[in-house]
Amino acid sequence: MTAGVVRIAMVAGEASGDLLASHLIRSLKARLPNAEFYGVGGPKMAGEGFKAWHPLEKLSVRGYFEVLRHFREIAGIRRDLKRRLLADPPDAFIGIDAPDFNLALEKVLKNRGIPSIHYVSPSIWAWRGKRIHKIGAAVSRVLALFPFESPLYEKQGIPVSYVGHPLADILPVDDARDDARELLGLPAQQPIFALLPGSRQSELHYMAETFIETARQINRKMPNALFLAPLATRETRLLFETALYRCAANELPIRLLFGHAHEAMMASDVVLVASGTATLEAALLKRPMVIAYKMASLTYRLMQHMEGYLPYYGLPNILAGKFVVPEFIQDDATSENLAQALLNLYADKATCTRISEIFREIHLQLKQNTAEKAAKAILECLPVAVCNHALTASI
């Protein structure tokens, strides 16, 4: 161990966690210049000096049966992390979301005296709090992104800090539609719909053709409409292009973008989006949206039998505490239903304005300078002697 170095292990399991962690690393380094970060992470974390023992793509699997197919590899990664971290303990461990993977590891480390922080509260608000005791046994502190989460932990005596959501710090508070259209070279008055069928390959498997058929339905009623489809990776772009071929949809005015999801949403009039972090991004960009989601039928049936699910799936509706935008899940997510809902929103300017105002209120509530707040909360979990020694060594 190098004198004066604070060593922080981290595990991020998805692209959203990679973004969260990269901002956190930058903020922590401003306070602890000699800090080292390592574990499981992605390219944005690597750009901040993070050393990845395993790439986060190995953990980026959703759904019960999908996870089972990759169980052996995922379990092997967790065993490797446990062995290495117990043999050479870090000063702290930070699990970035991925609760199914991180909580078990955090419990082992916490029991060995290693501060274990969980960044992004698991969805206890959707599970009648069944997991909250498991979380309390595993973590030294929870960093919550949403304001309604903190009271749930405080009631159980679990240390928690509300830190806001980093996307609220990054994305513009004011509507930037005209700027986005100019940036993408799009006409100012053309009807534009953004299609975001998901960032995972498994999501494209279930959603791509439905989204394409939805565009076809809209095109029949609104031939001058343009569709923007930002895809996050080469793999997801290839899957979407394959779906276009299967649907014989080459005639549709769908413009594929490599990345640029925020710009595509900003430039659009209405967004069709798979349930997930992208729904929050669309809300923070003040965009009316229709939320859709499909998954493996067995996974969906299991979820339906679990108690405590809220009547909402999408984060915008959860944060608003009411149905602000339409949601269509599983068998209801047909191209006919989605196209009609999108056309209804496009035509109803008063409703779109009301939605935008609600989303602006949510944005201001979540805008908390998240990375700074999270870094401060983490420093409070570190032994004072460790921080003091590191600060002295950096002078």
PDB file of C-alpha atoms in Angstrom, residues 4-130:
ATOM      1  CA  GLY A   4      -1.030   8.610   1.795  1.00  0.00           C
ATOM      2  CA  VAL A   5      -3.123   6.887  -0.870  1.00  0.00           C
ATOM      3  CA  VAL A   6      -6.845   6.342  -0.283  1.00  0.00           C
ATOM      4  CA  ARG A   7      -7.910   3.191  -2.093  1.00  0.00           C
ATOM      5  CA  ILE A   8     -11.546   2.963  -3.126  1.00  0.00           C
ATOM      6  CA  ALA A   9     -13.051  -0.127  -4.766  1.00  0.00           C
ATOM      7  CA  MET A  10     -16.142   0.352  -6.940  1.00  0.00           C
ATOM      8  CA  VAL A  11     -18.540  -1.823  -8.915  1.00  0.00           C
ATOM      9  CA  ALA A  12     -20.775  -0.360 -11.632  1.00  0.00           C
ATOM     10  CA  GLY A  13     -22.924  -2.729 -13.660  1.00  0.00           C
ATOM     11  CA  GLU A  14     -24.524  -0.531 -16.318  1.00  0.00           C
ATOM     12  CA  ALA A  15     -23.859   2.470 -18.546  1.00  0.00           C
ATOM     13  CA  SER A  16     -25.844   4.730 -16.203  1.00  0.00           C
ATOM     14  CA  GLY A  17     -23.643   3.590 -13.303  1.00  0.00           C
ATOM     15  CA  ASP A  18     -20.536   4.272 -15.361  1.00  0.00           C
ATOM     16  CA  LEU A  19     -21.680   7.886 -15.782  1.00  0.00           C
ATOM     17  CA  LEU A  20     -22.556   8.271 -12.099  1.00  0.00           C
ATOM     18  CA  ALA A  21     -19.251   6.812 -10.984  1.00  0.00           C
ATOM     19  CA  SER A  22     -17.148   8.899 -13.372  1.00  0.00           C
ATOM     20  CA  HIS A  23     -18.545  12.139 -11.929  1.00  0.00           C
ATOM     21  CA  LEU A  24     -18.081  10.831  -8.399  1.00  0.00           C
ATOM     22  CA  ILE A  25     -14.453   9.849  -9.048  1.00  0.00           C
ATOM     23  CA  ARG A  26     -13.722  13.315 -10.395  1.00  0.00           C
ATOM     24  CA  SER A  27     -15.266  14.967  -7.347  1.00  0.00           C
ATOM     25  CA  LEU A  28     -13.469  12.675  -4.894  1.00  0.00           C
ATOM     26  CA  LYS A  29     -10.133  13.282  -6.623  1.00  0.00           C
ATOM     27  CA  ALA A  30     -10.600  17.013  -6.121  1.00  0.00           C
ATOM     28  CA  ARG A  31     -10.592  16.322  -2.370  1.00  0.00           C
ATOM     29  CA  LEU A  32      -8.231  13.331  -2.319  1.00  0.00           C
ATOM     30  CA  PRO A  33      -5.718  13.875  -5.150  1.00  0.00           C
ATOM     31  CA  ASN A  34      -3.829  10.662  -4.442  1.00  0.00           C
ATOM     32  CA  ALA A  35      -6.892   8.421  -4.359  1.00  0.00           C
ATOM     33  CA  GLU A  36      -6.931   5.210  -6.387  1.00  0.00           C
ATOM     34  CA  PHE A  37     -10.085   3.638  -7.822  1.00  0.00           C
ATOM     35  CA  TYR A  38     -10.493   0.071  -9.069  1.00  0.00           C
ATOM     36  CA  GLY A  39     -12.967  -2.791  -9.462  1.00  0.00           C
ATOM     37  CA  VAL A  40     -15.679  -3.180 -12.129  1.00  0.00           C
ATOM     38  CA  GLY A  41     -16.391  -0.226 -14.366  1.00  0.00           C
ATOM     39  CA  GLY A  42     -16.794   1.208 -17.831  1.00  0.00           C
ATOM     40  CA  PRO A  43     -15.119   3.619 -20.246  1.00  0.00           C
ATOM     41  CA  LYS A  44     -16.215   6.840 -18.548  1.00  0.00           C
ATOM     42  CA  MET A  45     -14.770   5.623 -15.239  1.00  0.00           C
ATOM     43  CA  ALA A  46     -11.574   4.601 -17.032  1.00  0.00           C
ATOM     44  CA  GLY A  47     -11.361   8.126 -18.416  1.00  0.00           C
ATOM     45  CA  GLU A  48     -11.119   9.372 -14.818  1.00  0.00           C
ATOM     46  CA  GLY A  49      -8.271   6.986 -13.992  1.00  0.00           C
ATOM     47  CA  PHE A  50     -10.304   3.996 -12.811  1.00  0.00           C
ATOM     48  CA  LYS A  51      -8.586   0.599 -13.132  1.00  0.00           C
ATOM     49  CA  ALA A  52     -11.090  -2.026 -14.299  1.00  0.00           C
ATOM     50  CA  TRP A  53     -10.500  -5.566 -13.105  1.00  0.00           C
ATOM     51  CA  HIS A  54     -13.602  -6.606 -15.061  1.00  0.00           C
ATOM     52  CA  PRO A  55     -15.669  -4.649 -17.649  1.00  0.00           C
ATOM     53  CA  LEU A  56     -19.160  -3.605 -16.565  1.00  0.00           C
ATOM     54  CA  GLU A  57     -20.696  -5.238 -19.662  1.00  0.00           C
ATOM     55  CA  LYS A  58     -20.269  -8.578 -17.902  1.00  0.00           C
ATOM     56  CA  LEU A  59     -22.841  -7.493 -15.302  1.00  0.00           C
ATOM     57  CA  SER A  60     -25.218  -5.628 -17.627  1.00  0.00           C
ATOM     58  CA  VAL A  61     -27.910  -8.298 -17.791  1.00  0.00           C
ATOM     59  CA  ARG A  62     -31.597  -7.724 -16.981  1.00  0.00           C
ATOM     60  CA  GLY A  63     -34.364 -10.198 -16.158  1.00  0.00           C
ATOM     61  CA  TYR A  64     -34.460 -13.320 -14.015  1.00  0.00           C
ATOM     62  CA  PHE A  65     -34.023 -15.859 -16.767  1.00  0.00           C
ATOM     63  CA  GLU A  66     -31.532 -13.710 -18.650  1.00  0.00           C
ATOM     64  CA  VAL A  67     -29.390 -13.548 -15.489  1.00  0.00           C
ATOM     65  CA  LEU A  68     -29.598 -17.327 -15.069  1.00  0.00           C
ATOM     66  CA  ARG A  69     -27.993 -17.814 -18.469  1.00  0.00           C
ATOM     67  CA  HIS A  70     -24.993 -15.754 -17.324  1.00  0.00           C
ATOM     68  CA  PHE A  71     -25.019 -16.840 -13.689  1.00  0.00           C
ATOM     69  CA  ARG A  72     -21.771 -18.819 -13.709  1.00  0.00           C
ATOM     70  CA  GLU A  73     -19.738 -15.951 -15.168  1.00  0.00           C
ATOM     71  CA  ILE A  74     -21.325 -13.323 -12.886  1.00  0.00           C
ATOM     72  CA  ALA A  75     -20.830 -15.495  -9.796  1.00  0.00           C
ATOM     73  CA  GLY A  76     -17.194 -15.995 -10.790  1.00  0.00           C
ATOM     74  CA  ILE A  77     -16.643 -12.230 -10.990  1.00  0.00           C
ATOM     75  CA  ARG A  78     -18.150 -11.745  -7.525  1.00  0.00           C
ATOM     76  CA  ARG A  79     -15.960 -14.506  -6.057  1.00  0.00           C
ATOM     77  CA  ASP A  80     -12.880 -12.915  -7.605  1.00  0.00           C
ATOM     78  CA  LEU A  81     -13.767  -9.493  -6.194  1.00  0.00           C
ATOM     79  CA  LYS A  82     -14.469 -10.918  -2.749  1.00  0.00           C
ATOM     80  CA  ARG A  83     -11.165 -12.770  -2.681  1.00  0.00           C
ATOM     81  CA  ARG A  84      -9.091  -9.806  -3.841  1.00  0.00           C
ATOM     82  CA  LEU A  85     -10.809  -7.206  -1.674  1.00  0.00           C
ATOM     83  CA  LEU A  86     -10.593  -9.292   1.492  1.00  0.00           C
ATOM     84  CA  ALA A  87      -6.950 -10.161   0.827  1.00  0.00           C
ATOM     85  CA  ASP A  88      -6.040  -6.492   0.339  1.00  0.00           C
ATOM     86  CA  PRO A  89      -8.858  -4.396   1.854  1.00  0.00           C
ATOM     87  CA  PRO A  90      -9.676  -1.013   0.320  1.00  0.00           C
ATOM     88  CA  ASP A  91     -10.413   2.014   2.498  1.00  0.00           C
ATOM     89  CA  ALA A  92     -13.999   1.949   1.205  1.00  0.00           C
ATOM     90  CA  PHE A  93     -16.222   0.120  -1.236  1.00  0.00           C
ATOM     91  CA  ILE A  94     -18.858   1.865  -3.359  1.00  0.00           C
ATOM     92  CA  GLY A  95     -21.482  -0.186  -5.146  1.00  0.00           C
ATOM     93  CA  ILE A  96     -23.013   1.823  -7.974  1.00  0.00           C
ATOM     94  CA  ASP A  97     -26.577   0.538  -8.385  1.00  0.00           C
ATOM     95  CA  ALA A  98     -26.620  -3.182  -9.490  1.00  0.00           C
ATOM     96  CA  PRO A  99     -28.108  -4.219  -6.103  1.00  0.00           C
ATOM     97  CA  ASP A 100     -28.482  -7.896  -6.925  1.00  0.00           C
ATOM     98  CA  PHE A 101     -24.733  -8.081  -7.444  1.00  0.00           C
ATOM     99  CA  ASN A 102     -23.468  -5.484  -5.002  1.00  0.00           C
ATOM    100  CA  LEU A 103     -25.483  -5.986  -1.811  1.00  0.00           C
ATOM    101  CA  ALA A 104     -24.126  -9.476  -1.091  1.00  0.00           C
ATOM    102  CA  LEU A 105     -20.574  -8.253  -1.662  1.00  0.00           C
ATOM    103  CA  GLU A 106     -21.170  -5.141   0.442  1.00  0.00           C
ATOM    104  CA  LYS A 107     -22.421  -7.231   3.362  1.00  0.00           C
ATOM    105  CA  VAL A 108     -19.242  -9.335   3.403  1.00  0.00           C
ATOM    106  CA  LEU A 109     -17.022  -6.257   3.243  1.00  0.00           C
ATOM    107  CA  LYS A 110     -18.994  -4.353   5.875  1.00  0.00           C
ATOM    108  CA  ASN A 111     -18.713  -7.313   8.251  1.00  0.00           C
ATOM    109  CA  ARG A 112     -14.934  -7.112   7.801  1.00  0.00           C
ATOM    110  CA  GLY A 113     -14.944  -3.458   8.832  1.00  0.00           C
ATOM    111  CA  ILE A 114     -14.731  -1.945   5.343  1.00  0.00           C
ATOM    112  CA  PRO A 115     -17.105   1.031   4.874  1.00  0.00           C
ATOM    113  CA  SER A 116     -19.595   0.000   2.186  1.00  0.00           C
ATOM    114  CA  ILE A 117     -21.609   2.688   0.453  1.00  0.00           C
ATOM    115  CA  HIS A 118     -24.433   1.932  -1.956  1.00  0.00           C
ATOM    116  CA  TYR A 119     -24.905   4.689  -4.531  1.00  0.00           C
ATOM    117  CA  VAL A 120     -28.467   4.640  -5.962  1.00  0.00           C
ATOM    118  CA  SER A 121     -31.119   3.278  -3.660  1.00  0.00           C
ATOM    119  CA  PRO A 122     -32.588  -0.056  -4.734  1.00  0.00           C
ATOM    120  CA  SER A 123     -36.263   0.185  -5.606  1.00  0.00           C
ATOM    121  CA  ILE A 124     -37.620  -0.344  -2.095  1.00  0.00           C
ATOM    122  CA  TRP A 125     -40.461   2.031  -2.929  1.00  0.00           C
ATOM    123  CA  ALA A 126     -41.717  -0.550  -5.423  1.00  0.00           C
ATOM    124  CA  TRP A 127     -41.342  -3.576  -3.167  1.00  0.00           C
ATOM    125  CA  ARG A 128     -43.160  -2.586   0.074  1.00  0.00           C
ATOM    126  CA  GLY A 129     -39.758  -2.196   1.650  1.00  0.00           C
ATOM    127  CA  LYS A 130     -39.081  -5.947   1.688  1.00  0.00           C
TER     128      LYS A 130
END
